[in-house]
Short mmCIF file of C-alpha atoms in Angstrom, two decimals:
data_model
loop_
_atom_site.label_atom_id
_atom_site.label_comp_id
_atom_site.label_asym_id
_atom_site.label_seq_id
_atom_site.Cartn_x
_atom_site.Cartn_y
_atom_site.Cartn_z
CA UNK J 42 0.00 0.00 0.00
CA UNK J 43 3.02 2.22 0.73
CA UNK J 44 4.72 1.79 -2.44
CA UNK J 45 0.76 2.57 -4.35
CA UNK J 46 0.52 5.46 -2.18
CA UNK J 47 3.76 7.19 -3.23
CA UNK J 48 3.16 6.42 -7.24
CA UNK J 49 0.28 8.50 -6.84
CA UNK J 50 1.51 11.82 -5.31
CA UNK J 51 5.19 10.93 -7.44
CA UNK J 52 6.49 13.48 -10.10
CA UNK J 53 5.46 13.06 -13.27
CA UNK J 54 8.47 12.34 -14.96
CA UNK J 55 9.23 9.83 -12.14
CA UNK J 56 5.81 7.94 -13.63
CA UNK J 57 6.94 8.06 -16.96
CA UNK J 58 9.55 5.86 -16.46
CA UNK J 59 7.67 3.71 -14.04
CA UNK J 60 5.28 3.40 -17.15
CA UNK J 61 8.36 3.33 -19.49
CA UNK J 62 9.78 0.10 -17.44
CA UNK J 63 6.15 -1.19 -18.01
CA UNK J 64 6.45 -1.08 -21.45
CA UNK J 65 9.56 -2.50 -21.93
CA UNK J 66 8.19 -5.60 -19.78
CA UNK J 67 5.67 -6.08 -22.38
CA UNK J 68 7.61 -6.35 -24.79
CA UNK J 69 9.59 -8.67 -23.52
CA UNK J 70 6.84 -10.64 -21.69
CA UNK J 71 5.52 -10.47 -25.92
CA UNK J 72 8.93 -12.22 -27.24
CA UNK J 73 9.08 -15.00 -24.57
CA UNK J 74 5.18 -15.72 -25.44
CA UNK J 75 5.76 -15.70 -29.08
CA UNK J 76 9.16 -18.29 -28.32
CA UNK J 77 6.38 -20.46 -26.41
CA UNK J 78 4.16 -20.40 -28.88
CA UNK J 79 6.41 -21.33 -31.68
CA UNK J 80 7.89 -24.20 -29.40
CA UNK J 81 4.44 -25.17 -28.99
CA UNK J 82 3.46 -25.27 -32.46
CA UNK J 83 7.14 -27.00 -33.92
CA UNK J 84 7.97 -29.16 -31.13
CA UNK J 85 11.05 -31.06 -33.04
CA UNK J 86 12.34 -27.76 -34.06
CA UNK J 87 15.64 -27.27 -32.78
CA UNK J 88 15.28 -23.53 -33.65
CA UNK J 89 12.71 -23.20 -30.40
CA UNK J 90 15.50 -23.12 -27.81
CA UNK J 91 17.17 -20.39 -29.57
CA UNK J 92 14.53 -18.36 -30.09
CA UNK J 93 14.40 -18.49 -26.14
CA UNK J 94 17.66 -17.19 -25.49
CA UNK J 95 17.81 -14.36 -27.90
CA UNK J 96 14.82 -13.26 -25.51
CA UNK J 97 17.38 -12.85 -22.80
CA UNK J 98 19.03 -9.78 -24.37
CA UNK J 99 16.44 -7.97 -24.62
CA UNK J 100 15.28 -9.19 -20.92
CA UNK J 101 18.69 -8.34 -19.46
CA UNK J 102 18.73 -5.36 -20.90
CA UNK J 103 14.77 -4.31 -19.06
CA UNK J 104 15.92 -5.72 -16.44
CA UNK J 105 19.41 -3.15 -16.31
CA UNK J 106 16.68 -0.16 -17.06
CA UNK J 107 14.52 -1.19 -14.20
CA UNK J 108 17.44 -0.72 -11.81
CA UNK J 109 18.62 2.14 -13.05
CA UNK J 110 14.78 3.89 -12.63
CA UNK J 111 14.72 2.36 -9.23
CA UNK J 112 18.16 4.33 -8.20
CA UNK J 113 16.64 7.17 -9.30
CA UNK J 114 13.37 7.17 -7.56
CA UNK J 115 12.56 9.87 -5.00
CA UNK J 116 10.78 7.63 -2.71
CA UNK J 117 13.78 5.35 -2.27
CA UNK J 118 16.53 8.18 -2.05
CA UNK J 119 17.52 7.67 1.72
CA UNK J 120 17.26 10.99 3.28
CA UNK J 121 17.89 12.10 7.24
CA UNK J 122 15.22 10.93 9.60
CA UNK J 123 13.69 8.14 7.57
CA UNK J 124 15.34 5.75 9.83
CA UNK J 125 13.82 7.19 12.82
CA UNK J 126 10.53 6.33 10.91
CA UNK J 127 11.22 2.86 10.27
CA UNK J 128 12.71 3.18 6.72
CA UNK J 129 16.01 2.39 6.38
CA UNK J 130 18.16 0.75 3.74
CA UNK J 131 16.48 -2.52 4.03
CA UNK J 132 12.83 -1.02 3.84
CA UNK J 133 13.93 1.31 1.11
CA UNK J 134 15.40 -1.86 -0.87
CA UNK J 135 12.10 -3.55 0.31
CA UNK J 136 10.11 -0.53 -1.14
CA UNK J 137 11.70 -0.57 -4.50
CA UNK J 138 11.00 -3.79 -5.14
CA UNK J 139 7.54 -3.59 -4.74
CA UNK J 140 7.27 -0.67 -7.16
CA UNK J 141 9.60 -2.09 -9.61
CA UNK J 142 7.58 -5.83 -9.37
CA UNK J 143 4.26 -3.44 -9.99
CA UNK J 144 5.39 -1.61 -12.81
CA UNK J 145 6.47 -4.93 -14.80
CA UNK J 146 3.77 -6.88 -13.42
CA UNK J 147 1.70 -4.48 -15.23
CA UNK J 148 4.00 -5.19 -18.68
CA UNK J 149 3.65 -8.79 -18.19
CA UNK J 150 -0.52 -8.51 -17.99
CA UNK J 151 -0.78 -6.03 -21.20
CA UNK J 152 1.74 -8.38 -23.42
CA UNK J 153 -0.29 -11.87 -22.24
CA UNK J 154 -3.87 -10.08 -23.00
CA UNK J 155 -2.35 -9.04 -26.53
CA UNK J 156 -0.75 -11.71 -27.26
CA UNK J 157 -3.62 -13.87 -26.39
CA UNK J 158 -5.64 -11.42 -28.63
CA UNK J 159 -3.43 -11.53 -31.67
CA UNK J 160 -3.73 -15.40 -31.07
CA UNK J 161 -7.05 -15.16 -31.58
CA UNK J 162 -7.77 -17.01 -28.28
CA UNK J 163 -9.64 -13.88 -26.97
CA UNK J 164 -11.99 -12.24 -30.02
CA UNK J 165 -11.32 -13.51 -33.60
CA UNK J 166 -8.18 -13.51 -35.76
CA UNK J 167 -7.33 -10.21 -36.58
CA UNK J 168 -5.00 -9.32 -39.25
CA UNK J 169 -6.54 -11.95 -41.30
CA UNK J 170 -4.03 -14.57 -39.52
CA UNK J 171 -1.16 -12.86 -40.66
CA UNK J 172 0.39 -13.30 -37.13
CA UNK J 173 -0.94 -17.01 -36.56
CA UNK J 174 2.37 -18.29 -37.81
CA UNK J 175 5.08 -17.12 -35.73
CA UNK J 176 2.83 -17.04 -32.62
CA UNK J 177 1.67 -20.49 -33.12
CA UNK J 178 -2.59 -19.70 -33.22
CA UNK J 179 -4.61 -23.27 -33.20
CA UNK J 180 -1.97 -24.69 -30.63
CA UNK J 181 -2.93 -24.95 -27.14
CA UNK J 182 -0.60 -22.68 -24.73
CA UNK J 183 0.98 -24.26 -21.63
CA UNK J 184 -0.35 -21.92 -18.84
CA UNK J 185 2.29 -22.98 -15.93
CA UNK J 186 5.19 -21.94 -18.95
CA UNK J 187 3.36 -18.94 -20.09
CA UNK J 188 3.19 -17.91 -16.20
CA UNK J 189 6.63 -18.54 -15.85
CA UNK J 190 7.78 -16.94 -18.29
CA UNK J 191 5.85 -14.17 -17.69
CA UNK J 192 6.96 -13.75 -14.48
CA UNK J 193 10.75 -13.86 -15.35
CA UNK J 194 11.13 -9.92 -15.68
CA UNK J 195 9.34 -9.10 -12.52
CA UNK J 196 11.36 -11.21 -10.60
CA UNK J 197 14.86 -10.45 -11.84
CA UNK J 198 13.92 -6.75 -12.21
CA UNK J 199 12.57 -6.41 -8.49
CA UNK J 200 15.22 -8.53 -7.39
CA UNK J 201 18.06 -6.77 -8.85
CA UNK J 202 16.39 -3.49 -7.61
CA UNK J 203 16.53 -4.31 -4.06
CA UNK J 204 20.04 -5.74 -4.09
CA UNK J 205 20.95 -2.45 -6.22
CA UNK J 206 19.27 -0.14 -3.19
CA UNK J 207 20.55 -1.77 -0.27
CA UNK J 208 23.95 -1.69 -1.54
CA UNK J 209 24.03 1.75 -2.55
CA UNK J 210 25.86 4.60 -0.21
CA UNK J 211 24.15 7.17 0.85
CA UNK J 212 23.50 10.01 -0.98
CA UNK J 213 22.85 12.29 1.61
CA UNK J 214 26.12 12.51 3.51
CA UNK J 215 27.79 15.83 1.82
CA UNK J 216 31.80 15.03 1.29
CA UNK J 217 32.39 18.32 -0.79
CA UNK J 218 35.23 20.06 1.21
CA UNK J 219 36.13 16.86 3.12
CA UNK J 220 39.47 15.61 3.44
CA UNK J 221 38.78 12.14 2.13
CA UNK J 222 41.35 10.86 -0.70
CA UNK J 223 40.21 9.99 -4.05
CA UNK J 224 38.81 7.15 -4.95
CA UNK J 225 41.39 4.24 -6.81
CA UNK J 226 41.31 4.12 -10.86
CA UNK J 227 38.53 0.85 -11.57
CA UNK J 228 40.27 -2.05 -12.14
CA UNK J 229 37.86 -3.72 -14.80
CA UNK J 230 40.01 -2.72 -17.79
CA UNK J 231 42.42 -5.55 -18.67
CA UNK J 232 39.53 -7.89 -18.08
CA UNK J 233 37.02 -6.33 -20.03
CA UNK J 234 39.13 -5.70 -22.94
CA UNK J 235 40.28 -9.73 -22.73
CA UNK J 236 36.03 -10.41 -22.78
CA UNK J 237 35.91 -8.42 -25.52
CA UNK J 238 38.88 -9.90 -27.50
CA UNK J 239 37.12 -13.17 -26.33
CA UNK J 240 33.79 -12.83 -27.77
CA UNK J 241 34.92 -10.78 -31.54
CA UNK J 242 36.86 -14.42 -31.63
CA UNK J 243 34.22 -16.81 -31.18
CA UNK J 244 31.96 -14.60 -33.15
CA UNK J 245 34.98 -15.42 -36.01
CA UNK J 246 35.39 -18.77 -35.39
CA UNK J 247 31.28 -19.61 -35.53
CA UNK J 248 31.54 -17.99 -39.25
CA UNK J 249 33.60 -20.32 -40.24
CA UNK J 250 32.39 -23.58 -42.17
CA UNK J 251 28.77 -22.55 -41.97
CA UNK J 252 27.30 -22.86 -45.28
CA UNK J 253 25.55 -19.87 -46.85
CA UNK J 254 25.32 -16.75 -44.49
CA UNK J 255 26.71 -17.34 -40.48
CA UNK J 256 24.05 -14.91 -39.09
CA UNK J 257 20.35 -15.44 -40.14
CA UNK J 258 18.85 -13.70 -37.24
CA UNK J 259 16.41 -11.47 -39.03
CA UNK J 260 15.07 -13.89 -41.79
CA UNK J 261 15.44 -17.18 -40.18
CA UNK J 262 16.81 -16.79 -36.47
CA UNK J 263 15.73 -20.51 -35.64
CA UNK J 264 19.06 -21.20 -37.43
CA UNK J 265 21.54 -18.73 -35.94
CA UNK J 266 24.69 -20.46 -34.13
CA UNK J 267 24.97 -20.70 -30.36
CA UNK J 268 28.27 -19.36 -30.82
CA UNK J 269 27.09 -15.87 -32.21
CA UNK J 270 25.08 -15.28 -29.15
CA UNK J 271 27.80 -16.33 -26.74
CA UNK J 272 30.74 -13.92 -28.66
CA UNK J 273 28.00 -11.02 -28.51
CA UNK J 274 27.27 -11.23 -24.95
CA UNK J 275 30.91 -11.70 -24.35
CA UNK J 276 31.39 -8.88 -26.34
CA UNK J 277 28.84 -6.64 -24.52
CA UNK J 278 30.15 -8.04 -20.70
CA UNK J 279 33.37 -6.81 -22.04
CA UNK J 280 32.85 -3.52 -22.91
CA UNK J 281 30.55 -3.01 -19.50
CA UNK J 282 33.67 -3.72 -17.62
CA UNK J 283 35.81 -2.25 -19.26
CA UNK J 284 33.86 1.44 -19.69
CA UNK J 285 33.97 2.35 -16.18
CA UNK J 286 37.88 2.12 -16.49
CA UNK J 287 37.47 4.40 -20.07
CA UNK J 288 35.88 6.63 -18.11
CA UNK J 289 38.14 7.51 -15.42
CA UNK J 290 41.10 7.94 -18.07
CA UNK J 291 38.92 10.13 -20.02
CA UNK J 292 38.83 12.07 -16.90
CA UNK J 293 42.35 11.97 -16.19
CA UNK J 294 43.03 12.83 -19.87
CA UNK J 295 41.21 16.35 -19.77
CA UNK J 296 43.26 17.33 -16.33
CA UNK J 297 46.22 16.53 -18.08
CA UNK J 298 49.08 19.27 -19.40
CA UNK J 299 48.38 22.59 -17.59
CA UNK J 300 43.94 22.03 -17.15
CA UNK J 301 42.20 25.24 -16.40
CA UNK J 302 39.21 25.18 -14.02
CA UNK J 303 36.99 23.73 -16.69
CA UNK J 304 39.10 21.28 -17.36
CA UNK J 305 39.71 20.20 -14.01
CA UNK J 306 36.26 20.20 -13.19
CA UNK J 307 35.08 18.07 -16.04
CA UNK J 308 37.88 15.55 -15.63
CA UNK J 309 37.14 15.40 -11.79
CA UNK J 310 33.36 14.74 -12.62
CA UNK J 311 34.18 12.13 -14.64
CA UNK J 312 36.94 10.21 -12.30
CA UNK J 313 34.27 10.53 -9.48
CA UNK J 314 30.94 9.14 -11.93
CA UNK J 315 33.31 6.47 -13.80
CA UNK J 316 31.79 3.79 -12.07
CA UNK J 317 28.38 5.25 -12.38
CA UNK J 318 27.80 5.95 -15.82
CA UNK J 319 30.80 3.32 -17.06
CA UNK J 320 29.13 0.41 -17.47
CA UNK J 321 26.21 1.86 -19.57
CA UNK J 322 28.03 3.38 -21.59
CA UNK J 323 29.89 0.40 -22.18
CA UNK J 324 26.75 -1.14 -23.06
CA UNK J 325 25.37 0.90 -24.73
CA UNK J 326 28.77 0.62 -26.69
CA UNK J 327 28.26 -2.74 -27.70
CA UNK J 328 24.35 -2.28 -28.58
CA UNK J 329 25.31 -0.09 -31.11
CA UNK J 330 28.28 -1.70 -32.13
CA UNK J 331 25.82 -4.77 -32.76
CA UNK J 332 22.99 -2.44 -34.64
CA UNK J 333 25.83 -0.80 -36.72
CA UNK J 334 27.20 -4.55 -37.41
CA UNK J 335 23.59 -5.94 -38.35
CA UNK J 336 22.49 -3.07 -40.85
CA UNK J 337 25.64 -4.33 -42.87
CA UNK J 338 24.57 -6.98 -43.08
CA UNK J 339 21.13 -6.71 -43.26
CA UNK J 340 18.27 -4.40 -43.95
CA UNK J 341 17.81 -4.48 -47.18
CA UNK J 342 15.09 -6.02 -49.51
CA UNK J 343 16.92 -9.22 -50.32
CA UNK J 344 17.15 -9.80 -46.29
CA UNK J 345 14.70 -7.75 -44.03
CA UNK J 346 14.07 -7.19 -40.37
CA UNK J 347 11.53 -10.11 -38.98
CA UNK J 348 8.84 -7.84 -37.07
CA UNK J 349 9.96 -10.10 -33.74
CA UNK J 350 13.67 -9.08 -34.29
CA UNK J 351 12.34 -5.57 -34.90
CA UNK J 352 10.33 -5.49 -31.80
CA UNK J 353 13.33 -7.09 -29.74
CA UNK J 354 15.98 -4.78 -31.51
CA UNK J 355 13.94 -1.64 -30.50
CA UNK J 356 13.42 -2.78 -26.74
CA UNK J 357 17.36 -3.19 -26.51
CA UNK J 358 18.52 0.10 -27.68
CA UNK J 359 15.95 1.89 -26.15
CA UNK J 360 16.34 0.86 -22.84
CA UNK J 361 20.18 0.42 -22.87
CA UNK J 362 19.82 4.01 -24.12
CA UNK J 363 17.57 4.85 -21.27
CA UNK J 364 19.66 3.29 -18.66
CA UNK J 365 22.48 5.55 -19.56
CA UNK J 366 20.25 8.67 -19.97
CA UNK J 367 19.06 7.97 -16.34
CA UNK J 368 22.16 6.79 -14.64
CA UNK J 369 23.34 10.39 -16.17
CA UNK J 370 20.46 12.32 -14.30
CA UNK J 371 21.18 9.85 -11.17
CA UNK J 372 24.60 11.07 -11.28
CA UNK J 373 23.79 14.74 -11.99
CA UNK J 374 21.46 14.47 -8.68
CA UNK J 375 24.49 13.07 -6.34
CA UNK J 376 26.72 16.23 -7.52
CA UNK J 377 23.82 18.87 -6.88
CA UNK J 378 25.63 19.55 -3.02
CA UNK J 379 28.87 20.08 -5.35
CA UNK J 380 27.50 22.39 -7.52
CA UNK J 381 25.58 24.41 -5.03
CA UNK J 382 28.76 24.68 -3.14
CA UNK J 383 30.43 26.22 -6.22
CA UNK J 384 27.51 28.67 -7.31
CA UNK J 385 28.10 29.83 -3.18
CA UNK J 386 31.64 30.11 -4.01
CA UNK J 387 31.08 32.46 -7.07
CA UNK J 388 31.91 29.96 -9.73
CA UNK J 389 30.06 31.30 -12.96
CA UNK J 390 26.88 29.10 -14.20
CA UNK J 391 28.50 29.23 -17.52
CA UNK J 392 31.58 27.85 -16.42
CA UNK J 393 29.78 24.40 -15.08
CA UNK J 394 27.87 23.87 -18.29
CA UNK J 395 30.72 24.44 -20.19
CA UNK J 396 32.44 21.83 -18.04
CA UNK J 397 29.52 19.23 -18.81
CA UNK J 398 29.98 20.18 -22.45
CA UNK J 399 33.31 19.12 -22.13
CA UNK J 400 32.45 15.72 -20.33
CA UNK J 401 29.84 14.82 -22.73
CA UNK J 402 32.84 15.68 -25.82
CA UNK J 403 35.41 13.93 -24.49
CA UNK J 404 33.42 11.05 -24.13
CA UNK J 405 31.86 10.88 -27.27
CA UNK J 406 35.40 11.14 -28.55
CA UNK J 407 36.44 8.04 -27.13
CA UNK J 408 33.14 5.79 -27.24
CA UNK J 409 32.50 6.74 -31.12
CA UNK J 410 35.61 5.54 -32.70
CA UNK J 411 35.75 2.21 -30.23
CA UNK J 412 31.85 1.47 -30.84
CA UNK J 413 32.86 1.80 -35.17
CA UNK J 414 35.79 -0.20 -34.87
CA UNK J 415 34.03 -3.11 -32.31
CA UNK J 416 31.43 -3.19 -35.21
CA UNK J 417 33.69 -3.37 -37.74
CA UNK J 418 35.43 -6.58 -36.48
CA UNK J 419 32.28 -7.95 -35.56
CA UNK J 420 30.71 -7.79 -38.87
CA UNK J 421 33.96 -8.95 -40.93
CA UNK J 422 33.89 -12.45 -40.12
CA UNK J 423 30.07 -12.55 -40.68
CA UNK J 424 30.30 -10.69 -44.08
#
């Protein structure tokens, strides 16, 4: 009731992305139903297991947004004298996952009812059939795997939330002016770029030998190799450990030989966020290393986008996009004491935008040329 309560009097934009996290659970609560109902309808098709796991992607990647809209709720922020009250970090975690489990609950219910409708199962066939095939109308649906499956993103999504939450410091406690040392460089970076070296290798060694074309997701994705899914996600855990290290030598590179104040700020933002805003942009990294990789080889009229890999290709970037868009404003939130504190001081308004200018440039800098070049080794071998 507490966590109903405060979605009603919330901001907003705060239930945008609520609804936002809703929608991306129905789309992905749509792609596992569809995978069930093919399975259903070609039971000796080996294809059926595959279409399953592709379904992970875009789950992992709801799952990532969900988090990241959970950080960034007001109602879960810990502020002083909540404790006194009975919420602490554990009821806070508590809380989130309740809203986050609502909000995809939600998802799950609007893609089962339009599935079922599309099916046919509810009103007639509409369309004229033209989606009975790939969501396997005339075939009965196992309810207890339909259920399960449905309830795969509220689970992991509430679930990651509250772990997320309870392990998060506390935003509260103002450290501008204190004496504390730096935080250490992350040490992701040799790892990461070994995952990613990893994965652009199996990706190369799965095109080999395979008769025709190595990657028939969009056509025919029943009869894509194992092996391309496992060098992508290597690919993509890669690059998400190795951006928060990026990051922090991004920062160090803009303090470097003689910085003026802007520069110094900027880079400073950045070493302090690296961990923050790292690993989406690392992701996001790979996402559209993977789009830029697939529209070479695809696209066109000979070989066009399925409608399911459409659907699952849309839910990916846009959350991955939105996870990085909202891990920004999370991060722009935990600096607001710091930049109070410097409008006090005198500092110019001018000067701090120019310094988040400057972050935003520097890191395009460095993301843009490694997300073309990731891209362009992925899609060589599969060419």
């Amino acid at each position: 009731m507490l966590a109903l309560r405060l979605a009603r009097g919330s901001h907003p934009l705060v239930l945008v992305r609520r609804l936002l996290v809703a929608a991306a659970s129905a789309g992905v609560g749509f792609l596992l139903l569809c995978a069930l109902g093919y399975a259903a309808a070609h039971p000796a098709s080996a294809g059926s297991v595959l279409r399953l796991l592709w379904c992970f992607v875009p789950l992992a990647a709801t799952v990532q947004f969900a988090v990241a809209v959970a950080r960034t709720d007001p109602s879960t922020r810990p502020r002083p004298g909540l404790s006194s009250l009975g919420l602490g970090p554990v009821r806070l975690s508590a809380l989130a996952a309740v809203s986050t489990a609502v909000s995809t609950t939600l998802g799950s219910m609007v893609a089962l009812l339009f599935f079922l409708h599309l099916r046919g199962d509810l009103t007639g066939m509409p369309f004229d059939g033209g989606a009975a095939e790939f969501l396997g109308a005339g075939t009965p649906l196992p309810l207890a795997a339909a259920l399960m499956l449905l309830a795969l993103v509220p689970v992991a999504a509430s679930t990651a939330s509250a772990l997320a939450l309870r392990s998060r410091p506390d935003p509260a406690r103002d450290t501008f002016g204190s004496e504390e040392l730096p935080e250490p460089a992350p040490a992701g970076l040799p790892w990461g770029v070994a995952l990613t070296a990893a994965g652009l290798a199996v990706e190369a060694i799965a095109s080999r030998g395979a008769a025709g074309n190595a990657f028939p997701l969009p056509g025919r994705y029943d009869s894509t190799p194992v092996a391309v899914l496992v060098g992508w996600t290597l690919t993509a855990v890669g690059l998400a450990m190795a951006g928060p290290s990026l990051t922090y030598l991004c920062g160090r590179a803009l303090q470097a030989v003689r910085p003026g104040a802007v520069r110094l700020l900027a880079g400073r933002v950045l070493m302090d966020e690296a961990r923050r805003i790292g690993r989406p942009l690392g992701i996001v990294c790979a996402v559209v290393s993977a789009a830029v990789a697939a529209s070479a080889l695809y696209g066109g009229d000979d070989r066009p986008y399925g409608p399911l890999t459409a659907l699952g290709a849309v839910l990916v970037l846009g959350c991955t996009t939105a996870t990085l868009l909202t891990s920004a404003l999370e991060a722009k939130h935990a600096r607001a004491h710091t930049a109070e504190a410097l409008l006090r001081m005198g500092a110019p308004v001018a000067t701090l935008r120019r310094a988040t200018l400057l972050r935003a440039g520097a890191l395009l800098a460095l993301f843009a040329p490694l997300t073309w070049v990731i891209a362009q080794l992925a899609a060589l071998p599969l060419a």
